[in-house]
Structure formats: structure tokens, C-alpha cells
Amino acid sequence: MARARFQAGSLVIVGKGPKARYYVRYRVYDAEGGYTKRKEPIGLVSKLSKREANKQKAAIVLKGTSQPPKPAAGPKGDMPFGTFYTDVFLAAHRSSWTSRYREAVDYCIGKALPALETVAIGQITKVMIQAILDGMESGFARSTIRDVRMHLRSVFEEAIEQDYIQKNPAKKVSLPLEAAEPKQPVLSEEQLGGYIAKITDVRDSALFHTGTFCLLRTSEAFGMPWRNFHPSDQAGESYFWVDQIAYRGKIYRRTKNKASEDRVMIPEVVLAKLLLLQAASKDTSPDALIFTSTNKNGRAKPGAPLWSGVWFQDAVQVHSEALGVGFPVNFRVTRRSASTHIHDHGATGATVQRVMRHASPNTAPAIYNQPIEESVKRAVNDYVDRVYAAIPKALAKPKLVRVK
């Protein structure tokens, strides 16, 4: 009887305010009585009545549970790891993941699949997992190996929960001692000034200024709508409000974390660039994106987000050799560079954290949705002044330095 009630599905609300969505949770059982959990989206709470959401929930559960279960072929522990990953683990989790997170999981598990794909999940040992991580020592950064270990642990935890195995073979494996930390190059203030001088297109200049001096993440800058642009006649009072991102041509109404959804100061030099772009833009309606594709090749929809990788390659990295930069430049690099230079010039750790909008259990609640502090304004404005002062030196022919 309990199972019958559960198979009606559970209607839940995830999120708060205008972002709140209805989801349905239910289980799909196999022939042995095991099950996989499913969670599927229904729609925005603001757009659907609870009655309509329940109707859609019933249809989703009926569709998801109407297929006859596949009979298990032998003991559950005999299932190949690759089959368990695709048919059980992903089936239980994919509906609650973003496409970007799914790609990250697939990438990490893909490093183990050549060795584990056909091995029965019940036969995988700690020694086998350790050998996979040790084999990555010379070719991958320590952070990548750590992520592979984390996602393998997650897969085996799911297998334990569904009674395929009893112990997690990845639980106590160690990271290789000689695994290198990832390279984290930083642009000098002269190199940043050089990019500013060389990127002259109205849109491209405004975008590079925004990413460099507002310290937006790539997804935040490329997903910024005009409604979140708040110019002011008073110096230092203009700001962005961050509440959505763009990724691979799609818009998502969310941010990386709670601390990310906040005001972001717009320095005066960036404001001037944005006002020029606004005057030249065909669509400045509230939901229109500030930085949109020009659609020169006809492949993008009107008003679609730029593809960040293509933009960085065509508008920014084309100048790298002339500026002596031997590594790919993106807004992750410019954020890291800004953090380094602002800290090196005397800003406190708290000021740097506020500028970067890094989440912290101790400080994020205290600064969330608060006016921009004067210390942050001073730190950012001083940084802008130093980079602009470095432009003449940046235009001298530099020596190319490559990061190995």
C-alpha cells in the first residue's frame, strides 16, 4: 500500500520567489524490487496552479512507470560498471542536473571507463581505483584527479544505496603525491591595458571592460540583460544586478551561489562604454541581452547570447601574441588577475572577497544584497586607474612568455 501511494508521485517546490518551480519525485522499480529515483521539472509556481501541477505530475509518473521493468540478469553486483553508470546512476540524477554539470560528471567518469566499463561493479576494488588515479598523475592537474575521485565515490555510493555493492571502493583512495596543481596564470596590469587599447569594437570593448573591471564571471557577463543595468548620474553609484547566466547559447535564471546574486559596481570608464553600446543597440528592452550575437553567419537566433569561447578567440586572444601572453585569456583569468593585483596593493581579504563575490558561510549572509562598500569602490577604481596608466607601456613590443 505504501508503494502504491508513493507511485502517485510527490509534488515538491524547489526554490523561492519568482524562481520557485514545481518538481515531481517518484521511483521506477526493477524486477528484483530495486528502484531508481527520478526527479523531473513541471514548471514555474508563478505560472501554474497547484491543480494543474498535480495533473502534469500524474501524467509524468504514469509515463515514467508504465514501461515493464527489465528483468535482472543474475546478481546485481554482476552488472558492468558502464551499464550501472548509464542505466542506473544517470537515470537517478540527470533530471536534477544542469547540462554543464552533466558534462563535468561525464568527463570525470570518462577517465575511469576504459579500465572499468566492462568490469562487474561488485568486483571493483580499491586497488583498481587507486591505479586509475595514479595513472593520471603525469598528465592531469591535481584538481582534476580530485574531481574524478569525487564523482567515482558518488557512483559507488548510489550502488550501495541500491544494494548493488556493500562497500565503496573509492572511499579511501588517495591522490597521487606528485600530481601537479593546475596552472593559474595572471595577466599583468600592462597586458590588461594592452588588450583594452587593442579591442576597439563598441560591443567587444564594452564586454571586455565589463568582464575585466566589474569582475563578472563569463556566464554572468554573457547572460546580462538590460533590466539589470542600473546607470546613475552620481559617480560610483552605477551597478549591475546579477540574477541569471548564459551557457552555450541558453539563458538560465540562476547564479553560481547565493553570494553571486548581488550588486556589482560599474566603474565610470565601464559605464561610458556601456552607454555607447546602449545607444548603438537595436534592442534595449528589459529582457534583451546587453551582449548579443551579431549573427553574421546566420546560425544564431536574433538576440541570442554570444558563445564565449568563440568570442574570446576572435576578439581577445587574437591580440595575445603581440602582448606577450602565451596562455588562453578569458574572464576566469581576468578575475584571478584582478584579485591578485587588488590584494597586492593592500586590499584586505574581506574587500577582495566582496569584490569577487565569493561565497563564505561566515560573511555571505552579512553582505548579501547590501549597498556596495566604499572600500570596494576604492579598490576597484584604483585598479582601473593602474591598468589605464599601464596602456602606453603595454603597447611597446613585449617578449612572448608561454605557460607550460
CSV table of C-alpha atoms in Angstrom, one decimal:
chain,number,residue,atom,x,y,z
A,1,MET,CA,0.0,0.0,0.0
A,2,ALA,CA,2.9,2.3,0.8
A,3,ARG,CA,4.4,1.7,-2.6
A,4,ALA,CA,1.1,2.5,-4.3
A,5,ARG,CA,0.9,5.8,-2.5
A,6,PHE,CA,4.4,6.7,-3.4
A,7,GLN,CA,3.8,5.9,-7.1
A,8,ALA,CA,1.3,8.7,-7.1
A,9,GLY,CA,4.4,10.8,-7.1
A,10,SER,CA,5.4,13.6,-4.7
A,11,LEU,CA,4.8,17.2,-5.8
A,12,VAL,CA,7.6,19.4,-4.4
A,13,ILE,CA,8.6,23.0,-4.8
A,14,VAL,CA,12.2,23.9,-5.3
A,15,GLY,CA,13.5,27.4,-4.9
A,16,LYS,CA,11.9,30.6,-3.6
A,17,GLY,CA,10.1,33.7,-5.0
A,18,PRO,CA,9.9,34.0,-8.8
A,19,LYS,CA,12.4,31.2,-9.3
A,20,ALA,CA,10.3,28.6,-7.5
A,21,ARG,CA,9.5,25.5,-9.6
A,22,TYR,CA,7.2,22.5,-9.2
A,23,TYR,CA,9.0,19.1,-9.5
A,24,VAL,CA,7.7,15.6,-9.3
A,25,ARG,CA,9.6,12.9,-7.5
A,26,TYR,CA,8.9,9.2,-7.9
A,27,ARG,CA,10.6,5.8,-8.2
A,28,VAL,CA,10.9,3.3,-11.0
A,29,TYR,CA,11.2,-0.3,-9.8
A,30,ASP,CA,13.0,-3.2,-11.4
A,31,ALA,CA,12.1,-6.9,-11.4
A,32,GLU,CA,14.0,-7.5,-8.2
A,33,GLY,CA,12.3,-4.8,-6.2
A,34,GLY,CA,15.2,-2.4,-6.6
A,35,TYR,CA,14.5,1.1,-7.8
A,36,THR,CA,15.8,4.3,-9.3
A,37,LYS,CA,14.8,7.7,-8.1
A,38,ARG,CA,13.6,10.3,-10.6
A,39,LYS,CA,13.0,14.0,-10.2
A,40,GLU,CA,11.5,15.8,-13.2
A,41,PRO,CA,10.6,19.5,-13.6
A,42,ILE,CA,7.0,20.6,-14.2
A,43,GLY,CA,7.1,24.4,-14.3
A,44,LEU,CA,7.2,27.7,-12.5
A,45,VAL,CA,5.0,28.0,-9.5
A,46,SER,CA,4.1,31.5,-10.6
A,47,LYS,CA,2.8,30.1,-13.9
A,48,LEU,CA,0.9,27.0,-12.8
A,49,SER,CA,-1.9,26.4,-10.3
A,50,LYS,CA,-1.4,23.6,-7.9
A,51,ARG,CA,-4.3,21.7,-9.6
A,52,GLU,CA,-2.6,21.9,-13.0
A,53,ALA,CA,0.8,21.0,-11.5
A,54,ASN,CA,-0.8,17.8,-10.0
A,55,LYS,CA,-2.3,16.9,-13.3
A,56,GLN,CA,1.0,17.2,-15.0
A,57,LYS,CA,2.6,15.3,-12.2
A,58,ALA,CA,0.2,12.4,-12.7
A,59,ALA,CA,1.0,12.3,-16.4
A,60,ILE,CA,4.7,12.3,-15.8
A,61,VAL,CA,4.5,9.5,-13.2
A,62,LEU,CA,2.3,7.4,-15.5
A,63,LYS,CA,4.6,7.7,-18.4
A,64,GLY,CA,7.7,7.0,-16.3
A,65,THR,CA,6.3,3.9,-14.6
A,66,SER,CA,4.3,2.4,-17.4
A,67,GLN,CA,7.2,0.6,-19.1
A,68,PRO,CA,7.6,-3.0,-17.8
A,69,PRO,CA,10.7,-3.4,-15.7
A,70,LYS,CA,13.7,-5.0,-17.3
A,71,PRO,CA,14.5,-8.4,-15.7
A,72,ALA,CA,17.8,-8.5,-13.9
A,73,ALA,CA,20.3,-11.0,-15.4
A,74,GLY,CA,21.9,-12.6,-12.4
A,75,PRO,CA,23.1,-11.0,-9.2
A,76,LYS,CA,23.0,-7.2,-9.1
A,77,GLY,CA,26.7,-7.0,-8.4
A,78,ASP,CA,27.4,-8.6,-11.8
A,79,MET,CA,26.2,-5.5,-13.7
A,80,PRO,CA,29.1,-3.9,-15.6
A,81,PHE,CA,30.2,-0.6,-14.2
A,82,GLY,CA,29.5,1.2,-17.5
A,83,THR,CA,25.9,-0.2,-17.6
A,84,PHE,CA,25.3,0.8,-14.0
A,85,TYR,CA,26.6,4.4,-14.7
A,86,THR,CA,24.4,5.0,-17.7
A,87,ASP,CA,21.2,3.0,-16.8
A,88,VAL,CA,21.1,3.5,-13.1
A,89,PHE,CA,23.2,6.3,-11.8
A,90,LEU,CA,22.4,8.8,-14.6
A,91,ALA,CA,18.8,7.8,-14.6
A,92,ALA,CA,18.6,8.6,-10.9
A,93,HIS,CA,20.2,12.0,-11.2
A,94,ARG,CA,20.1,13.5,-14.7
A,95,SER,CA,16.8,15.4,-14.2
A,96,SER,CA,18.2,17.5,-11.4
A,97,TRP,CA,21.5,18.4,-13.1
A,98,THR,CA,22.3,21.2,-15.5
A,99,SER,CA,23.7,20.2,-18.8
A,100,ARG,CA,27.0,21.8,-17.7
A,101,TYR,CA,27.2,19.7,-14.6
A,102,ARG,CA,26.3,16.5,-16.6
A,103,GLU,CA,29.2,17.3,-18.9
A,104,ALA,CA,31.6,17.6,-16.0
A,105,VAL,CA,30.4,14.3,-14.5
A,106,ASP,CA,30.7,12.5,-17.9
A,107,TYR,CA,34.2,14.0,-18.3
A,108,CYS,CA,35.4,12.7,-14.9
A,109,ILE,CA,33.8,9.3,-15.1
A,110,GLY,CA,35.1,9.0,-18.7
A,111,LYS,CA,38.7,8.9,-17.3
A,112,ALA,CA,37.8,5.7,-15.5
A,113,LEU,CA,35.6,4.0,-18.1
A,114,PRO,CA,38.4,2.5,-20.2
A,115,ALA,CA,39.5,0.4,-17.2
A,116,LEU,CA,36.1,-0.2,-15.5
A,117,GLU,CA,33.4,-0.1,-18.2
A,118,THR,CA,33.1,-3.9,-18.6
A,119,VAL,CA,34.1,-4.9,-15.1
A,120,ALA,CA,31.3,-6.1,-12.8
A,121,ILE,CA,30.6,-3.4,-10.3
A,122,GLY,CA,30.7,-5.9,-7.4
A,123,GLN,CA,34.3,-6.9,-8.5
A,124,ILE,CA,35.8,-3.4,-8.5
A,125,THR,CA,38.4,-2.9,-5.7
A,126,LYS,CA,40.2,-0.1,-4.0
A,127,VAL,CA,43.4,-1.2,-5.8
A,128,MET,CA,41.8,-0.8,-9.2
A,129,ILE,CA,40.6,2.8,-8.4
A,130,GLN,CA,43.9,3.8,-7.0
A,131,ALA,CA,45.7,2.5,-10.1
A,132,ILE,CA,43.4,4.7,-12.3
A,133,LEU,CA,44.2,7.8,-10.2
A,134,ASP,CA,47.9,7.0,-10.1
A,135,GLY,CA,47.9,6.7,-13.9
A,136,MET,CA,46.6,10.2,-14.2
A,137,GLU,CA,49.4,11.7,-12.2
A,138,SER,CA,51.7,12.9,-15.0
A,139,GLY,CA,49.0,14.1,-17.4
A,140,PHE,CA,46.4,15.9,-15.3
A,141,ALA,CA,46.2,18.6,-12.6
A,142,ARG,CA,45.6,17.6,-9.0
A,143,SER,CA,42.2,19.3,-9.0
A,144,THR,CA,41.1,17.2,-12.0
A,145,ILE,CA,42.2,13.9,-10.3
A,146,ARG,CA,40.4,15.1,-7.1
A,147,ASP,CA,37.2,15.6,-9.2
A,148,VAL,CA,37.5,12.1,-10.7
A,149,ARG,CA,37.8,10.6,-7.3
A,150,MET,CA,34.8,12.6,-6.0
A,151,HIS,CA,32.5,11.5,-8.9
A,152,LEU,CA,33.6,7.9,-8.6
A,153,ARG,CA,32.7,8.0,-5.0
A,154,SER,CA,29.3,9.3,-5.8
A,155,VAL,CA,28.6,6.5,-8.4
A,156,PHE,CA,29.6,3.8,-5.8
A,157,GLU,CA,27.5,5.5,-3.1
A,158,GLU,CA,24.5,5.1,-5.4
A,159,ALA,CA,25.4,1.5,-5.9
A,160,ILE,CA,25.5,1.0,-2.1
A,161,GLU,CA,22.1,2.7,-1.7
A,162,GLN,CA,20.5,0.5,-4.3
A,163,ASP,CA,22.1,-2.7,-2.9
A,164,TYR,CA,24.5,-3.5,-5.9
A,165,ILE,CA,27.5,-3.4,-3.6
A,166,GLN,CA,28.2,-3.2,0.2
A,167,LYS,CA,31.4,-1.1,0.3
A,168,ASN,CA,32.6,1.9,-1.6
A,169,PRO,CA,36.0,1.0,-3.2
A,170,ALA,CA,36.7,4.7,-3.9
A,171,LYS,CA,36.1,5.9,-0.3
A,172,LYS,CA,39.7,5.7,0.9
A,173,VAL,CA,41.8,6.1,-2.2
A,174,SER,CA,44.5,8.8,-2.1
A,175,LEU,CA,45.5,11.4,-4.6
A,176,PRO,CA,49.0,10.9,-6.2
A,177,LEU,CA,51.6,12.7,-4.2
A,178,GLU,CA,53.3,14.1,-7.3
A,179,ALA,CA,50.1,15.4,-9.0
A,180,ALA,CA,50.7,19.0,-10.1
A,181,GLU,CA,48.5,21.8,-9.0
A,182,PRO,CA,46.8,23.5,-12.0
A,183,LYS,CA,48.5,26.4,-13.7
A,184,GLN,CA,46.8,29.6,-12.8
A,185,PRO,CA,48.4,32.4,-14.9
A,186,VAL,CA,47.8,36.0,-14.1
A,187,LEU,CA,47.8,38.9,-16.5
A,188,SER,CA,50.0,41.9,-15.6
A,189,GLU,CA,48.3,45.3,-15.5
A,190,GLU,CA,50.4,46.2,-18.6
A,191,GLN,CA,49.0,43.2,-20.5
A,192,LEU,CA,45.4,44.1,-19.4
A,193,GLY,CA,46.0,47.7,-20.6
A,194,GLY,CA,47.2,46.3,-23.9
A,195,TYR,CA,44.0,44.4,-24.5
A,196,ILE,CA,42.0,47.4,-23.7
A,197,ALA,CA,43.9,49.5,-26.2
A,198,LYS,CA,43.6,46.9,-29.0
A,199,ILE,CA,39.9,45.9,-28.6
A,200,THR,CA,38.2,48.8,-30.2
A,201,ASP,CA,34.8,47.4,-31.5
A,202,VAL,CA,32.0,49.1,-29.5
A,203,ARG,CA,30.4,45.8,-28.3
A,204,ASP,CA,33.7,44.0,-27.8
A,205,SER,CA,35.3,46.8,-25.9
A,206,ALA,CA,32.3,47.2,-23.6
A,207,LEU,CA,32.2,43.4,-22.9
A,208,PHE,CA,35.9,43.2,-22.2
A,209,HIS,CA,35.7,46.3,-19.9
A,210,THR,CA,32.8,44.7,-18.1
A,211,GLY,CA,34.5,41.4,-17.5
A,212,THR,CA,37.8,42.9,-16.5
A,213,PHE,CA,36.7,45.7,-14.2
A,214,CYS,CA,33.3,44.5,-12.9
A,215,LEU,CA,34.9,41.1,-12.3
A,216,LEU,CA,31.9,39.2,-13.7
A,217,ARG,CA,32.1,35.5,-14.3
A,218,THR,CA,32.0,34.5,-18.0
A,219,SER,CA,28.4,33.2,-17.7
A,220,GLU,CA,27.3,36.3,-15.9
A,221,ALA,CA,28.7,38.8,-18.4
A,222,PHE,CA,27.3,36.9,-21.4
A,223,GLY,CA,23.9,36.5,-19.8
A,224,MET,CA,23.5,40.1,-18.5
A,225,PRO,CA,20.1,41.7,-19.6
A,226,TRP,CA,19.5,45.4,-19.9
A,227,ARG,CA,17.0,45.3,-17.0
A,228,ASN,CA,19.9,44.5,-14.7
A,229,PHE,CA,21.9,47.5,-15.9
A,230,HIS,CA,21.4,50.5,-13.5
A,231,PRO,CA,23.3,53.6,-14.6
A,232,SER,CA,23.5,56.6,-12.3
A,233,ASP,CA,24.5,60.2,-12.7
A,234,GLN,CA,26.2,60.0,-9.4
A,235,ALA,CA,29.8,58.8,-9.6
A,236,GLY,CA,30.3,55.3,-8.2
A,237,GLU,CA,26.6,54.5,-7.9
A,238,SER,CA,26.0,52.6,-11.2
A,239,TYR,CA,25.7,48.9,-10.8
A,240,PHE,CA,24.7,45.6,-12.3
A,241,TRP,CA,22.3,43.2,-10.6
A,242,VAL,CA,23.3,39.6,-11.2
A,243,ASP,CA,20.5,37.0,-11.3
A,244,GLN,CA,21.0,35.0,-14.4
A,245,ILE,CA,23.7,33.4,-16.6
A,246,ALA,CA,24.2,32.3,-20.2
A,247,TYR,CA,25.8,29.0,-21.1
A,248,ARG,CA,26.3,27.6,-24.6
A,249,GLY,CA,23.7,29.8,-26.1
A,250,LYS,CA,21.0,29.3,-23.4
A,251,ILE,CA,19.8,31.5,-20.6
A,252,TYR,CA,19.4,30.2,-17.1
A,253,ARG,CA,17.6,32.2,-14.3
A,254,ARG,CA,20.1,31.3,-11.6
A,255,THR,CA,23.5,32.2,-10.3
A,256,LYS,CA,26.5,30.1,-9.1
A,257,ASN,CA,25.7,30.6,-5.5
A,258,LYS,CA,23.8,32.9,-3.1
A,259,ALA,CA,26.7,35.3,-2.8
A,260,SER,CA,26.8,35.7,-6.6
A,261,GLU,CA,23.3,37.2,-6.7
A,262,ASP,CA,24.2,40.7,-5.7
A,263,ARG,CA,25.0,44.2,-6.8
A,264,VAL,CA,28.2,44.7,-8.9
A,265,MET,CA,29.8,48.1,-9.1
A,266,ILE,CA,30.3,49.6,-12.6
A,267,PRO,CA,33.3,51.9,-12.7
A,268,GLU,CA,32.9,55.2,-14.6
A,269,VAL,CA,35.1,54.1,-17.5
A,270,VAL,CA,33.0,50.9,-18.0
A,271,LEU,CA,29.7,52.9,-17.7
A,272,ALA,CA,30.9,55.1,-20.6
A,273,LYS,CA,31.5,52.0,-22.7
A,274,LEU,CA,28.1,50.6,-21.8
A,275,LEU,CA,26.2,53.8,-22.6
A,276,LEU,CA,27.9,53.9,-26.1
A,277,LEU,CA,26.8,50.3,-26.7
A,278,GLN,CA,23.3,51.1,-25.4
A,279,ALA,CA,23.0,53.9,-27.9
A,280,ALA,CA,24.2,51.7,-30.8
A,281,SER,CA,22.0,48.7,-29.8
A,282,LYS,CA,18.8,47.8,-31.8
A,283,ASP,CA,17.1,46.2,-28.8
A,284,THR,CA,17.5,47.5,-25.3
A,285,SER,CA,14.2,46.1,-23.9
A,286,PRO,CA,14.4,44.9,-20.3
A,287,ASP,CA,14.9,41.2,-21.2
A,288,ALA,CA,17.2,41.8,-24.2
A,289,LEU,CA,20.8,40.8,-23.5
A,290,ILE,CA,23.4,43.6,-23.4
A,291,PHE,CA,26.0,41.5,-25.3
A,292,THR,CA,24.3,39.6,-28.2
A,293,SER,CA,25.5,37.8,-31.3
A,294,THR,CA,25.8,39.8,-34.4
A,295,ASN,CA,24.6,36.7,-36.3
A,296,LYS,CA,26.9,37.3,-39.2
A,297,ASN,CA,26.8,33.7,-40.3
A,298,GLY,CA,23.1,33.3,-39.9
A,299,ARG,CA,23.3,30.4,-37.4
A,300,ALA,CA,22.2,32.2,-34.2
A,301,LYS,CA,18.8,33.4,-33.3
A,302,PRO,CA,18.2,37.2,-33.1
A,303,GLY,CA,19.3,38.4,-29.6
A,304,ALA,CA,20.9,35.1,-28.7
A,305,PRO,CA,23.8,35.0,-26.3
A,306,LEU,CA,27.3,35.1,-27.6
A,307,TRP,CA,29.3,31.8,-27.4
A,308,SER,CA,32.0,32.8,-25.0
A,309,GLY,CA,34.7,30.5,-26.4
A,310,VAL,CA,34.3,31.9,-30.0
A,311,TRP,CA,34.2,35.5,-28.7
A,312,PHE,CA,37.4,35.2,-26.6
A,313,GLN,CA,39.2,33.6,-29.6
A,314,ASP,CA,38.1,36.1,-32.2
A,315,ALA,CA,38.0,39.3,-30.1
A,316,VAL,CA,40.6,38.8,-27.4
A,317,GLN,CA,43.1,36.1,-28.0
A,318,VAL,CA,43.9,37.4,-31.5
A,319,HIS,CA,45.9,40.1,-29.7
A,320,SER,CA,47.7,37.8,-27.2
A,321,GLU,CA,51.0,37.2,-29.1
A,322,ALA,CA,51.5,40.9,-29.7
A,323,LEU,CA,51.1,41.5,-25.9
A,324,GLY,CA,53.4,38.7,-24.9
A,325,VAL,CA,50.6,36.5,-23.5
A,326,GLY,CA,51.2,32.7,-24.0
A,327,PHE,CA,48.1,31.3,-22.4
A,328,PRO,CA,44.3,31.4,-23.2
A,329,VAL,CA,42.7,34.6,-21.8
A,330,ASN,CA,39.1,34.5,-20.5
A,331,PHE,CA,37.2,36.1,-17.7
A,332,ARG,CA,38.4,33.5,-15.2
A,333,VAL,CA,41.9,34.8,-15.9
A,334,THR,CA,40.9,38.4,-15.7
A,335,ARG,CA,39.1,37.8,-12.4
A,336,ARG,CA,42.1,36.0,-11.0
A,337,SER,CA,44.3,38.8,-12.2
A,338,ALA,CA,42.1,41.5,-10.6
A,339,SER,CA,42.0,39.6,-7.3
A,340,THR,CA,45.8,39.2,-7.3
A,341,HIS,CA,46.5,42.9,-8.1
A,342,ILE,CA,43.9,44.3,-5.8
A,343,HIS,CA,45.2,42.2,-2.9
A,344,ASP,CA,48.9,43.0,-3.7
A,345,HIS,CA,48.1,46.7,-3.5
A,346,GLY,CA,46.9,46.5,0.1
A,347,ALA,CA,43.2,45.5,0.0
A,348,THR,CA,42.0,43.3,2.9
A,349,GLY,CA,40.9,39.7,2.3
A,350,ALA,CA,37.3,40.8,3.1
A,351,THR,CA,37.4,43.5,0.5
A,352,VAL,CA,38.8,41.1,-2.1
A,353,GLN,CA,36.1,38.6,-1.3
A,354,ARG,CA,33.4,41.2,-1.6
A,355,VAL,CA,34.8,42.3,-5.0
A,356,MET,CA,34.9,38.7,-6.2
A,357,ARG,CA,31.5,37.8,-4.7
A,358,HIS,CA,32.9,34.6,-3.3
A,359,ALA,CA,30.6,32.6,-1.1
A,360,SER,CA,31.5,32.1,2.6
A,361,PRO,CA,29.4,30.7,5.4
A,362,ASN,CA,30.7,33.4,7.7
A,363,THR,CA,30.4,36.5,5.5
A,364,ALA,CA,28.0,35.9,2.7
A,365,PRO,CA,24.8,36.4,4.8
A,366,ALA,CA,26.2,39.7,6.2
A,367,ILE,CA,26.9,41.2,2.8
A,368,TYR,CA,24.0,39.8,0.7
A,369,ASN,CA,22.0,42.4,-1.1
A,370,GLN,CA,23.8,45.3,0.7
A,371,PRO,CA,25.0,48.6,-0.8
A,372,ILE,CA,28.5,48.5,-2.3
A,373,GLU,CA,31.0,49.4,0.4
A,374,GLU,CA,33.4,52.4,-0.1
A,375,SER,CA,36.4,50.1,0.4
A,376,VAL,CA,35.2,48.0,-2.6
A,377,LYS,CA,34.7,51.2,-4.7
A,378,ARG,CA,38.2,52.4,-3.9
A,379,ALA,CA,39.9,49.1,-4.6
A,380,VAL,CA,38.2,48.7,-8.0
A,381,ASN,CA,38.7,52.3,-9.0
A,382,ASP,CA,42.4,52.2,-8.1
A,383,TYR,CA,42.7,49.0,-10.1
A,384,VAL,CA,41.1,50.7,-13.1
A,385,ASP,CA,43.4,53.7,-12.8
A,386,ARG,CA,46.5,51.5,-12.7
A,387,VAL,CA,45.5,49.4,-15.7
A,388,TYR,CA,44.8,52.5,-17.8
A,389,ALA,CA,48.1,54.1,-16.7
A,390,ALA,CA,49.9,51.0,-18.0
A,391,ILE,CA,48.5,51.2,-21.5
A,392,PRO,CA,51.4,53.2,-23.1
A,393,LYS,CA,53.9,50.7,-21.7
A,394,ALA,CA,51.7,47.8,-22.9
A,395,LEU,CA,51.9,48.9,-26.5
A,396,ALA,CA,55.7,48.5,-26.6
A,397,LYS,CA,56.7,45.2,-28.3
A,398,PRO,CA,56.8,42.7,-25.4
A,399,LYS,CA,58.5,39.3,-25.2
A,400,LEU,CA,56.2,36.4,-25.5
A,401,VAL,CA,56.0,34.3,-22.4
A,402,ARG,CA,54.3,30.9,-22.7
A,403,VAL,CA,52.8,29.0,-19.7
A,404,LYS,CA,53.9,25.3,-20.0
